[in-house]
Amino acid sequence: MVLAVHVLTCLLGTGSWVAINGMWVELPLIVPRAPEGWYLPSYLTVLIQLANVGPLVVTLAHRFRPGRLSEVGTIYAILGVGIVACLLLAFLWQETSLVGGAPHSTALLSLLFFLALVDCTSSVTFLPYMRRLRAHYLTTYFVGEGLSGLLPGLVALGQGVGVAHCVNGSLAAGNGTRLREEDQPARFSVQSFFLFLGGMMGLCLAAFFLLDRLPVARQERAKEKYQAQARVEPGTGLSATMEERPMIGNPEGPGPGSTFGTGTYSRPQVVFIFLVLAWVNALTNAVLPAVQSYSCLPYGNGAYHLSATLAAVANPLACFLGMFLPSRSLVAMGVLAAAGTGFSFYIMAMAVLSPCPPLLDSPAGVTLIVLCWVLFVGILSYVKLMIGLVLRDEGHSALVWCGAVVQLGSMVGALVMFPLVNVYGLFHSGDSCNNSCPR
């Protein structure tokens, strides 16, 4: 294993979702200045789902026109679009125009669509590219993907986003018996944050360029799947150019009952793997994030920020653990997915019971909700890593479908939660400064 290749792979993974993750954590500073107000997160959710047209096009191209779409060229294109979109956002995010007689953040929303398109398409391009490298670099890629959520969160925390304190309500309402929440002023501007995101995308592009071109990276290509054949011209003793040829599939043919990849797994096993993948990503990328504030804020701002920060740390740590404890056991995968789902049920129950969940005034309540968030994210991050290792062994097309199912699961989860949260109002937020629950 070469340290430089690990670093480059980690940076590539970091660029996969850093832009959209950064947008989510910066929303508290953007929303007060946008005409859409707190409807902006709903717009962002819809834009991310519309951006799934990118993975759809790539998946269909691989299915019906195999070999026609340049994987390397596609990655260069989407990273370039991501850099330009971040830089334009830094200077245009406050620009508005009249649509239907009302002001709207047209520049912000348009550029957010392109960022979502970049990040969604990365799921079906970065993973298949990683199959060119040895298997252990896929774990490093997942560590970087976890950092794509952690790093913007830490920068936003340093910026002061979402950090609030309770002040006497008499300052505004003349009633000294009630407190109100007041946000802390940001330490640096939204423009600077978008420039940071553009810099992260630029690092990702540079890392990919080096990963694709450096001799030390080329030496780490997966020899078990890509044969490097040196052709010697007869009578000259001179070797011609090296040729890399993907060896997808089992030369002896697929096993009984399966035509997927190498034929190692039967059809029911393949269905099980993809169902778990879709379910896990629906929970981690859409369902539970939609109710995180409802599940945590009744216990206070401290519980909310602690759960968000530690859960973000749990993602790359779980993938880092996978470097030393890799597993491809389908039984272990099912058990861990069930365990993570169990923690998600507790989190969802606390969100449904908001603003008066159990153990509201007890340290045990704070400990339980934070612990459940950390274990939920950590366990299911490891499950996603296990599935990535399994599908990596099954060939290029398996990783393309892996990315497509990731996006499909996330999309279904978002489409289910959007009406429940934003239309029907089934969840009620708690007041972190005033406890109005019956004792």
Short mmCIF file of C-alpha atoms in Angstrom, two decimals:
data_model
loop_
_atom_site.label_atom_id
_atom_site.label_comp_id
_atom_site.label_asym_id
_atom_site.label_seq_id
_atom_site.Cartn_x
_atom_site.Cartn_y
_atom_site.Cartn_z
CA MET A 1 0.00 0.00 0.00
CA VAL A 2 1.33 3.43 -1.00
CA LEU A 3 0.52 6.32 1.34
CA ALA A 4 0.37 8.87 -1.49
CA VAL A 5 -2.25 6.81 -3.32
CA HIS A 6 -4.27 6.50 -0.12
CA VAL A 7 -4.22 10.28 0.34
CA LEU A 8 -5.28 10.89 -3.27
CA THR A 9 -8.05 8.31 -3.00
CA CYS A 10 -9.30 9.89 0.22
CA LEU A 11 -9.37 13.34 -1.42
CA LEU A 12 -11.31 11.91 -4.35
CA GLY A 13 -13.89 10.47 -1.95
CA THR A 14 -14.08 13.76 -0.06
CA GLY A 15 -15.10 15.59 -3.23
CA SER A 16 -17.99 13.21 -3.90
CA TRP A 17 -20.61 14.95 -1.71
CA VAL A 18 -18.75 17.88 -0.14
CA ALA A 19 -20.70 20.55 -2.07
CA ILE A 20 -24.24 19.47 -1.14
CA ASN A 21 -23.22 18.54 2.41
CA GLY A 22 -21.72 22.00 2.70
CA MET A 23 -24.95 23.57 1.48
CA TRP A 24 -26.99 21.80 4.14
CA VAL A 25 -24.81 23.00 7.01
CA GLU A 26 -24.70 26.58 5.67
CA LEU A 27 -28.49 26.91 5.32
CA PRO A 28 -28.97 28.69 8.69
CA LEU A 29 -26.96 31.63 7.32
CA ILE A 30 -28.47 31.56 3.82
CA VAL A 31 -32.15 31.18 4.75
CA PRO A 32 -32.60 34.60 6.47
CA ARG A 33 -31.34 36.37 3.32
CA ALA A 34 -33.21 34.28 0.73
CA PRO A 35 -36.73 35.22 -0.45
CA GLU A 36 -37.79 31.58 -0.04
CA GLY A 37 -37.00 31.65 3.69
CA TRP A 38 -37.27 28.27 5.40
CA TYR A 39 -38.87 26.81 2.28
CA LEU A 40 -35.34 26.78 0.80
CA PRO A 41 -34.45 23.35 2.29
CA SER A 42 -37.54 21.93 0.58
CA TYR A 43 -36.40 23.42 -2.72
CA LEU A 44 -32.96 21.89 -2.18
CA THR A 45 -34.50 18.46 -1.56
CA VAL A 46 -36.47 18.68 -4.83
CA LEU A 47 -33.39 19.84 -6.77
CA ILE A 48 -31.37 16.88 -5.50
CA GLN A 49 -34.05 14.49 -6.71
CA LEU A 50 -34.20 16.21 -10.12
CA ALA A 51 -30.41 15.91 -10.33
CA ASN A 52 -30.76 12.12 -10.32
CA VAL A 53 -31.14 12.50 -14.08
CA GLY A 54 -27.32 12.42 -14.11
CA PRO A 55 -26.95 8.93 -12.61
CA LEU A 56 -29.86 7.75 -14.75
CA VAL A 57 -28.15 8.86 -17.97
CA VAL A 58 -24.82 7.30 -16.96
CA THR A 59 -26.45 4.01 -15.89
CA LEU A 60 -28.47 3.74 -19.10
CA ALA A 61 -25.37 4.53 -21.16
CA HIS A 62 -23.45 1.72 -19.45
CA ARG A 63 -26.39 -0.63 -19.96
CA PHE A 64 -27.22 0.05 -23.62
CA ARG A 65 -23.96 1.59 -24.95
CA PRO A 66 -21.21 -0.14 -22.95
CA GLY A 67 -17.79 1.36 -23.54
CA ARG A 68 -19.14 4.46 -25.32
CA LEU A 69 -19.08 6.73 -22.26
CA SER A 70 -15.59 7.73 -21.12
CA GLU A 71 -15.44 7.23 -17.36
CA VAL A 72 -12.36 9.42 -16.90
CA GLY A 73 -13.75 12.15 -19.14
CA THR A 74 -17.06 12.15 -17.26
CA ILE A 75 -15.28 12.57 -13.92
CA TYR A 76 -13.22 15.48 -15.25
CA ALA A 77 -16.40 17.10 -16.59
CA ILE A 78 -18.46 16.84 -13.41
CA LEU A 79 -15.60 18.03 -11.19
CA GLY A 80 -15.06 21.01 -13.49
CA VAL A 81 -18.76 21.85 -13.30
CA GLY A 82 -18.63 21.58 -9.50
CA ILE A 83 -15.69 24.00 -9.21
CA VAL A 84 -17.31 26.58 -11.49
CA ALA A 85 -20.66 26.30 -9.68
CA CYS A 86 -19.05 26.85 -6.25
CA LEU A 87 -17.11 29.88 -7.47
CA LEU A 88 -20.21 31.41 -9.08
CA LEU A 89 -22.22 30.77 -5.90
CA ALA A 90 -19.67 32.72 -3.87
CA PHE A 91 -20.50 35.89 -5.83
CA LEU A 92 -24.07 35.34 -7.04
CA TRP A 93 -25.89 33.52 -4.23
CA GLN A 94 -27.79 36.64 -3.10
CA GLU A 95 -28.91 37.65 -6.62
CA THR A 96 -32.68 37.49 -7.13
CA SER A 97 -35.11 37.94 -10.01
CA LEU A 98 -38.86 38.15 -10.37
CA VAL A 99 -40.61 34.89 -11.19
CA GLY A 100 -44.40 34.98 -11.31
CA GLY A 101 -44.35 38.45 -9.80
CA ALA A 102 -42.38 37.39 -6.70
CA PRO A 103 -38.62 37.54 -6.02
CA HIS A 104 -36.77 34.22 -6.10
CA SER A 105 -33.14 33.16 -5.64
CA THR A 106 -32.80 32.06 -9.26
CA ALA A 107 -29.00 32.13 -9.32
CA LEU A 108 -28.74 30.20 -6.06
CA LEU A 109 -31.28 27.57 -7.07
CA SER A 110 -29.85 27.12 -10.58
CA LEU A 111 -26.31 26.65 -9.30
CA LEU A 112 -27.53 24.33 -6.55
CA PHE A 113 -29.03 22.10 -9.23
CA PHE A 114 -25.64 21.81 -10.94
CA LEU A 115 -23.94 21.02 -7.62
CA ALA A 116 -26.55 18.33 -6.95
CA LEU A 117 -26.01 16.98 -10.47
CA VAL A 118 -22.26 16.74 -9.80
CA ASP A 119 -22.64 14.96 -6.46
CA CYS A 120 -25.38 12.56 -7.60
CA THR A 121 -23.43 11.60 -10.73
CA SER A 122 -20.30 10.98 -8.65
CA SER A 123 -22.05 7.92 -7.18
CA VAL A 124 -22.04 6.15 -10.55
CA THR A 125 -18.63 7.34 -11.76
CA PHE A 126 -16.23 7.47 -8.80
CA LEU A 127 -17.06 3.98 -7.51
CA PRO A 128 -16.60 2.22 -10.87
CA TYR A 129 -13.31 4.09 -11.34
CA MET A 130 -12.10 2.85 -7.95
CA ARG A 131 -12.24 -0.71 -9.28
CA ARG A 132 -9.12 0.08 -11.27
CA LEU A 133 -7.16 0.20 -8.00
CA ARG A 134 -6.47 -2.57 -5.51
CA ALA A 135 -9.34 -3.53 -3.23
CA HIS A 136 -8.03 -1.89 -0.04
CA TYR A 137 -8.15 1.57 -1.66
CA LEU A 138 -11.94 1.32 -1.86
CA THR A 139 -12.02 1.48 1.94
CA THR A 140 -9.94 4.66 1.83
CA TYR A 141 -12.40 6.10 -0.69
CA PHE A 142 -15.29 5.48 1.74
CA VAL A 143 -13.28 7.20 4.50
CA GLY A 144 -13.01 10.23 2.23
CA GLU A 145 -16.72 10.05 1.44
CA GLY A 146 -17.40 10.22 5.17
CA LEU A 147 -15.12 13.24 5.46
CA SER A 148 -17.21 14.98 2.79
CA GLY A 149 -19.82 15.47 5.49
CA LEU A 150 -17.50 15.98 8.45
CA LEU A 151 -15.18 18.67 7.04
CA PRO A 152 -17.88 21.17 5.95
CA GLY A 153 -19.60 20.59 9.30
CA LEU A 154 -16.44 21.40 11.25
CA VAL A 155 -15.79 24.51 9.14
CA ALA A 156 -19.40 25.64 9.62
CA LEU A 157 -19.05 25.01 13.35
CA GLY A 158 -15.96 27.22 13.39
CA GLN A 159 -17.93 29.79 11.41
CA GLY A 160 -20.59 29.78 14.12
CA VAL A 161 -23.45 28.34 12.05
CA GLY A 162 -26.36 27.16 14.16
CA VAL A 163 -24.68 28.07 17.45
CA ALA A 164 -27.31 29.82 19.54
CA HIS A 165 -27.87 30.82 23.13
CA CYS A 166 -30.97 31.60 25.15
CA VAL A 167 -31.58 35.20 26.19
CA ASN A 168 -34.26 36.84 28.31
CA GLY A 169 -37.42 37.26 26.27
CA SER A 170 -38.11 40.59 27.95
CA LEU A 171 -35.61 42.16 25.53
CA ALA A 172 -38.17 41.65 22.76
CA ALA A 173 -41.54 40.95 24.31
CA GLY A 174 -41.45 42.48 27.76
CA ASN A 175 -41.95 39.10 29.38
CA GLY A 176 -39.06 38.11 31.60
CA THR A 177 -40.44 34.65 32.31
CA ARG A 178 -39.82 33.35 28.80
CA LEU A 179 -36.52 32.88 26.97
CA ARG A 180 -35.86 33.22 23.27
CA GLU A 181 -33.17 31.71 21.07
CA GLU A 182 -30.61 34.06 19.53
CA ASP A 183 -28.11 33.01 16.89
CA GLN A 184 -24.43 33.82 17.32
CA PRO A 185 -22.98 36.11 14.60
CA ALA A 186 -20.91 34.28 11.96
CA ARG A 187 -17.13 34.58 12.17
CA PHE A 188 -16.75 34.70 8.37
CA SER A 189 -19.06 35.21 5.42
CA VAL A 190 -21.13 32.85 3.30
CA GLN A 191 -18.99 33.88 0.34
CA SER A 192 -15.86 32.62 2.10
CA PHE A 193 -17.60 29.31 2.83
CA PHE A 194 -18.50 28.82 -0.84
CA LEU A 195 -14.90 29.60 -1.80
CA PHE A 196 -13.84 26.89 0.67
CA LEU A 197 -16.19 24.42 -1.06
CA GLY A 198 -14.73 25.44 -4.43
CA GLY A 199 -11.25 24.82 -3.05
CA MET A 200 -12.30 21.35 -1.86
CA MET A 201 -13.65 20.54 -5.31
CA GLY A 202 -10.38 21.81 -6.80
CA LEU A 203 -8.39 19.51 -4.49
CA CYS A 204 -10.60 16.63 -5.61
CA LEU A 205 -9.91 17.41 -9.27
CA ALA A 206 -6.15 17.64 -8.64
CA ALA A 207 -6.25 14.37 -6.69
CA PHE A 208 -8.06 12.61 -9.52
CA PHE A 209 -5.59 13.96 -12.11
CA LEU A 210 -2.65 12.63 -10.08
CA LEU A 211 -4.43 9.35 -9.32
CA ASP A 212 -4.98 8.79 -13.03
CA ARG A 213 -1.52 9.91 -14.20
CA LEU A 214 1.13 9.29 -11.53
CA PRO A 215 3.29 6.21 -12.14
CA VAL A 216 3.08 5.27 -8.45
CA ALA A 217 -0.73 5.23 -8.75
CA ARG A 218 -0.63 3.22 -11.97
CA GLN A 219 1.51 0.62 -10.19
CA GLU A 220 -1.34 0.18 -7.68
CA ARG A 221 -3.82 -0.88 -10.35
CA ALA A 222 -5.80 -4.01 -9.51
CA LYS A 223 -3.79 -6.74 -11.17
CA GLU A 224 -6.33 -9.39 -10.29
CA LYS A 225 -8.89 -7.64 -12.50
CA TYR A 226 -6.72 -5.76 -14.96
CA GLN A 227 -3.97 -7.67 -16.72
CA ALA A 228 -0.96 -5.63 -17.78
CA GLN A 229 0.42 -7.38 -20.80
CA ALA A 230 3.84 -6.45 -22.15
CA ARG A 231 4.02 -7.40 -25.79
CA VAL A 232 7.50 -8.20 -27.10
CA GLU A 233 8.09 -7.68 -30.76
CA PRO A 234 9.57 -10.88 -32.28
CA GLY A 235 13.27 -10.64 -32.98
CA THR A 236 13.69 -7.19 -31.40
CA GLY A 237 13.54 -7.80 -27.68
CA LEU A 238 11.72 -4.47 -27.32
CA SER A 239 8.48 -4.38 -25.36
CA ALA A 240 5.60 -2.45 -26.79
CA THR A 241 3.13 -0.35 -24.83
CA MET A 242 1.40 -1.78 -21.81
CA GLU A 243 -2.21 -2.71 -22.36
CA GLU A 244 -4.75 -2.81 -19.56
CA ARG A 245 -7.67 -5.08 -20.21
CA PRO A 246 -10.55 -5.43 -17.77
CA MET A 247 -11.27 -9.02 -16.85
CA ILE A 248 -14.87 -8.74 -15.74
CA GLY A 249 -16.57 -12.00 -15.03
CA ASN A 250 -15.57 -15.51 -14.32
CA PRO A 251 -13.82 -17.19 -17.29
CA GLU A 252 -15.57 -20.39 -16.34
CA GLY A 253 -18.96 -18.66 -16.48
CA PRO A 254 -21.37 -17.63 -13.78
CA GLY A 255 -22.51 -19.96 -11.07
CA PRO A 256 -25.88 -21.68 -11.15
CA GLY A 257 -28.87 -19.39 -10.85
CA SER A 258 -26.92 -16.18 -11.40
CA THR A 259 -25.73 -14.10 -14.32
CA PHE A 260 -24.51 -11.20 -12.21
CA GLY A 261 -20.81 -10.26 -12.18
CA THR A 262 -18.56 -13.23 -11.55
CA GLY A 263 -21.49 -15.48 -10.64
CA THR A 264 -20.33 -15.80 -7.03
CA TYR A 265 -23.77 -14.94 -5.67
CA SER A 266 -27.15 -16.40 -6.54
CA ARG A 267 -30.00 -14.20 -7.73
CA PRO A 268 -31.68 -14.09 -4.28
CA GLN A 269 -28.36 -13.06 -2.74
CA VAL A 270 -27.87 -10.30 -5.32
CA VAL A 271 -31.41 -9.04 -4.67
CA PHE A 272 -30.71 -9.11 -0.92
CA ILE A 273 -27.49 -7.10 -1.34
CA PHE A 274 -29.16 -4.39 -3.41
CA LEU A 275 -32.24 -4.23 -1.15
CA VAL A 276 -30.00 -3.71 1.89
CA LEU A 277 -28.03 -1.07 -0.04
CA ALA A 278 -31.18 0.83 -0.99
CA TRP A 279 -32.64 0.57 2.52
CA VAL A 280 -29.45 1.70 4.27
CA ASN A 281 -29.00 4.70 1.98
CA ALA A 282 -32.66 5.68 2.27
CA LEU A 283 -32.24 5.78 6.06
CA THR A 284 -28.85 7.51 6.23
CA ASN A 285 -29.24 9.97 3.34
CA ALA A 286 -32.90 10.97 3.52
CA VAL A 287 -35.24 9.55 6.17
CA LEU A 288 -33.32 10.18 9.41
CA PRO A 289 -31.60 13.46 8.35
CA ALA A 290 -35.09 14.86 7.69
CA VAL A 291 -36.03 14.39 11.36
CA GLN A 292 -32.68 14.96 13.09
CA SER A 293 -33.69 18.33 14.54
CA TYR A 294 -37.02 16.93 15.76
CA SER A 295 -35.30 14.01 17.50
CA CYS A 296 -32.55 16.06 19.18
CA LEU A 297 -33.63 19.66 19.80
CA PRO A 298 -36.14 18.85 22.59
CA TYR A 299 -33.09 17.72 24.59
CA GLY A 300 -31.34 21.05 23.92
CA ASN A 301 -28.92 22.65 21.47
CA GLY A 302 -26.03 20.77 23.05
CA ALA A 303 -27.61 17.40 22.29
CA TYR A 304 -28.36 18.45 18.72
CA HIS A 305 -24.84 19.67 17.89
CA LEU A 306 -23.19 16.80 19.75
CA SER A 307 -25.23 14.19 17.86
CA ALA A 308 -24.62 15.90 14.50
CA THR A 309 -20.87 16.25 15.06
CA LEU A 310 -20.21 12.80 16.57
CA ALA A 311 -22.38 11.10 13.95
CA ALA A 312 -20.35 12.83 11.23
CA VAL A 313 -17.16 11.57 12.88
CA ALA A 314 -18.59 8.04 13.16
CA ASN A 315 -18.90 7.73 9.36
CA PRO A 316 -15.18 7.95 8.43
CA LEU A 317 -14.18 6.10 11.62
CA ALA A 318 -16.38 3.15 10.67
CA CYS A 319 -14.81 3.07 7.21
CA PHE A 320 -11.32 3.36 8.75
CA LEU A 321 -12.15 0.37 10.93
CA GLY A 322 -13.00 -1.49 7.73
CA MET A 323 -9.33 -1.26 6.71
CA PHE A 324 -8.44 -3.64 9.55
CA LEU A 325 -11.69 -5.65 9.78
CA PRO A 326 -12.94 -6.06 6.21
CA SER A 327 -15.90 -8.41 5.85
CA ARG A 328 -17.96 -9.73 2.94
CA SER A 329 -20.25 -11.97 5.01
CA LEU A 330 -23.87 -11.58 3.93
CA VAL A 331 -25.04 -12.85 7.33
CA ALA A 332 -23.01 -10.19 9.15
CA MET A 333 -24.30 -7.62 6.67
CA GLY A 334 -27.91 -8.52 7.47
CA VAL A 335 -27.33 -8.55 11.25
CA LEU A 336 -25.59 -5.16 11.23
CA ALA A 337 -28.23 -3.64 8.94
CA ALA A 338 -30.92 -4.86 11.34
CA ALA A 339 -29.02 -3.40 14.32
CA GLY A 340 -28.63 -0.03 12.60
CA THR A 341 -32.32 -0.09 11.69
CA GLY A 342 -33.16 -0.72 15.35
CA PHE A 343 -31.31 2.45 16.38
CA SER A 344 -33.10 4.34 13.61
CA PHE A 345 -36.46 3.23 15.05
CA TYR A 346 -35.56 4.80 18.41
CA ILE A 347 -34.51 8.04 16.70
CA MET A 348 -37.72 8.12 14.66
CA ALA A 349 -39.80 7.45 17.78
CA MET A 350 -38.18 10.43 19.55
CA ALA A 351 -38.90 12.61 16.49
CA VAL A 352 -42.55 11.53 16.41
CA LEU A 353 -42.92 12.24 20.15
CA SER A 354 -41.30 15.68 19.83
CA PRO A 355 -41.53 18.15 21.52
CA CYS A 356 -42.13 15.95 24.58
CA PRO A 357 -40.08 12.74 24.19
CA PRO A 358 -39.27 10.47 27.16
CA LEU A 359 -36.43 11.34 29.56
CA LEU A 360 -36.67 15.00 28.52
CA ASP A 361 -35.18 16.41 31.73
CA SER A 362 -32.75 13.58 32.32
CA PRO A 363 -29.08 13.27 31.26
CA ALA A 364 -29.99 9.74 30.23
CA GLY A 365 -32.23 11.15 27.48
CA VAL A 366 -29.38 13.22 26.03
CA THR A 367 -26.97 10.27 26.27
CA LEU A 368 -29.39 7.88 24.57
CA ILE A 369 -30.24 10.12 21.62
CA VAL A 370 -26.58 11.01 20.98
CA LEU A 371 -25.48 7.38 21.33
CA CYS A 372 -28.23 6.16 18.99
CA TRP A 373 -27.22 8.68 16.32
CA VAL A 374 -23.55 7.70 16.57
CA LEU A 375 -24.26 3.96 16.45
CA PHE A 376 -26.85 4.35 13.69
CA VAL A 377 -24.45 6.24 11.41
CA GLY A 378 -21.38 4.18 12.33
CA ILE A 379 -22.98 0.73 11.88
CA LEU A 380 -24.73 1.56 8.60
CA SER A 381 -21.59 3.25 7.24
CA TYR A 382 -19.77 -0.03 7.83
CA VAL A 383 -22.60 -1.91 6.09
CA LYS A 384 -22.22 0.36 3.04
CA LEU A 385 -18.49 -0.37 3.05
CA MET A 386 -19.17 -4.12 3.17
CA ILE A 387 -21.51 -3.85 0.18
CA GLY A 388 -18.94 -1.78 -1.70
CA LEU A 389 -16.29 -4.46 -1.15
CA VAL A 390 -18.67 -7.20 -2.30
CA LEU A 391 -19.73 -5.37 -5.46
CA ARG A 392 -16.20 -4.28 -6.23
CA ASP A 393 -15.28 -7.95 -6.61
CA GLU A 394 -18.22 -8.44 -8.97
CA GLY A 395 -17.00 -6.11 -11.69
CA HIS A 396 -17.36 -2.66 -13.18
CA SER A 397 -21.06 -2.92 -13.97
CA ALA A 398 -21.80 -4.00 -10.39
CA LEU A 399 -20.30 -0.75 -9.08
CA VAL A 400 -22.27 1.27 -11.62
CA TRP A 401 -25.46 -0.36 -10.36
CA CYS A 402 -24.23 0.18 -6.80
CA GLY A 403 -24.13 3.94 -7.40
CA ALA A 404 -27.52 3.86 -9.12
CA VAL A 405 -29.15 1.97 -6.23
CA VAL A 406 -27.58 4.38 -3.72
CA GLN A 407 -29.27 7.27 -5.52
CA LEU A 408 -32.52 5.36 -5.95
CA GLY A 409 -32.74 4.53 -2.24
CA SER A 410 -31.93 8.11 -1.28
CA MET A 411 -34.54 9.44 -3.72
CA VAL A 412 -37.31 7.15 -2.46
CA GLY A 413 -36.49 8.08 1.14
CA ALA A 414 -36.61 11.79 0.35
CA LEU A 415 -39.87 11.50 -1.59
CA VAL A 416 -41.47 9.67 1.34
CA MET A 417 -40.27 12.13 3.99
CA PHE A 418 -40.89 15.37 2.08
CA PRO A 419 -44.71 15.30 2.32
CA LEU A 420 -44.65 13.94 5.87
CA VAL A 421 -42.44 16.78 7.11
CA ASN A 422 -43.33 19.69 4.83
CA VAL A 423 -46.91 19.05 3.69
CA TYR A 424 -48.72 17.12 6.43
CA GLY A 425 -46.64 18.51 9.32
CA LEU A 426 -46.51 15.23 11.23
CA PHE A 427 -43.44 16.34 13.20
CA HIS A 428 -43.35 19.21 15.69
CA SER A 429 -40.17 21.00 16.70
CA GLY A 430 -39.21 21.50 20.31
CA ASP A 431 -38.14 24.72 21.96
CA SER A 432 -34.60 24.31 23.22
CA CYS A 433 -34.95 27.34 25.51
CA ASN A 434 -38.41 26.74 27.02
CA ASN A 435 -39.79 23.41 28.18
CA SER A 436 -43.59 23.48 27.90
CA CYS A 437 -44.14 19.74 28.38
CA PRO A 438 -46.30 18.52 31.27
CA ARG A 439 -44.37 17.19 34.23
#
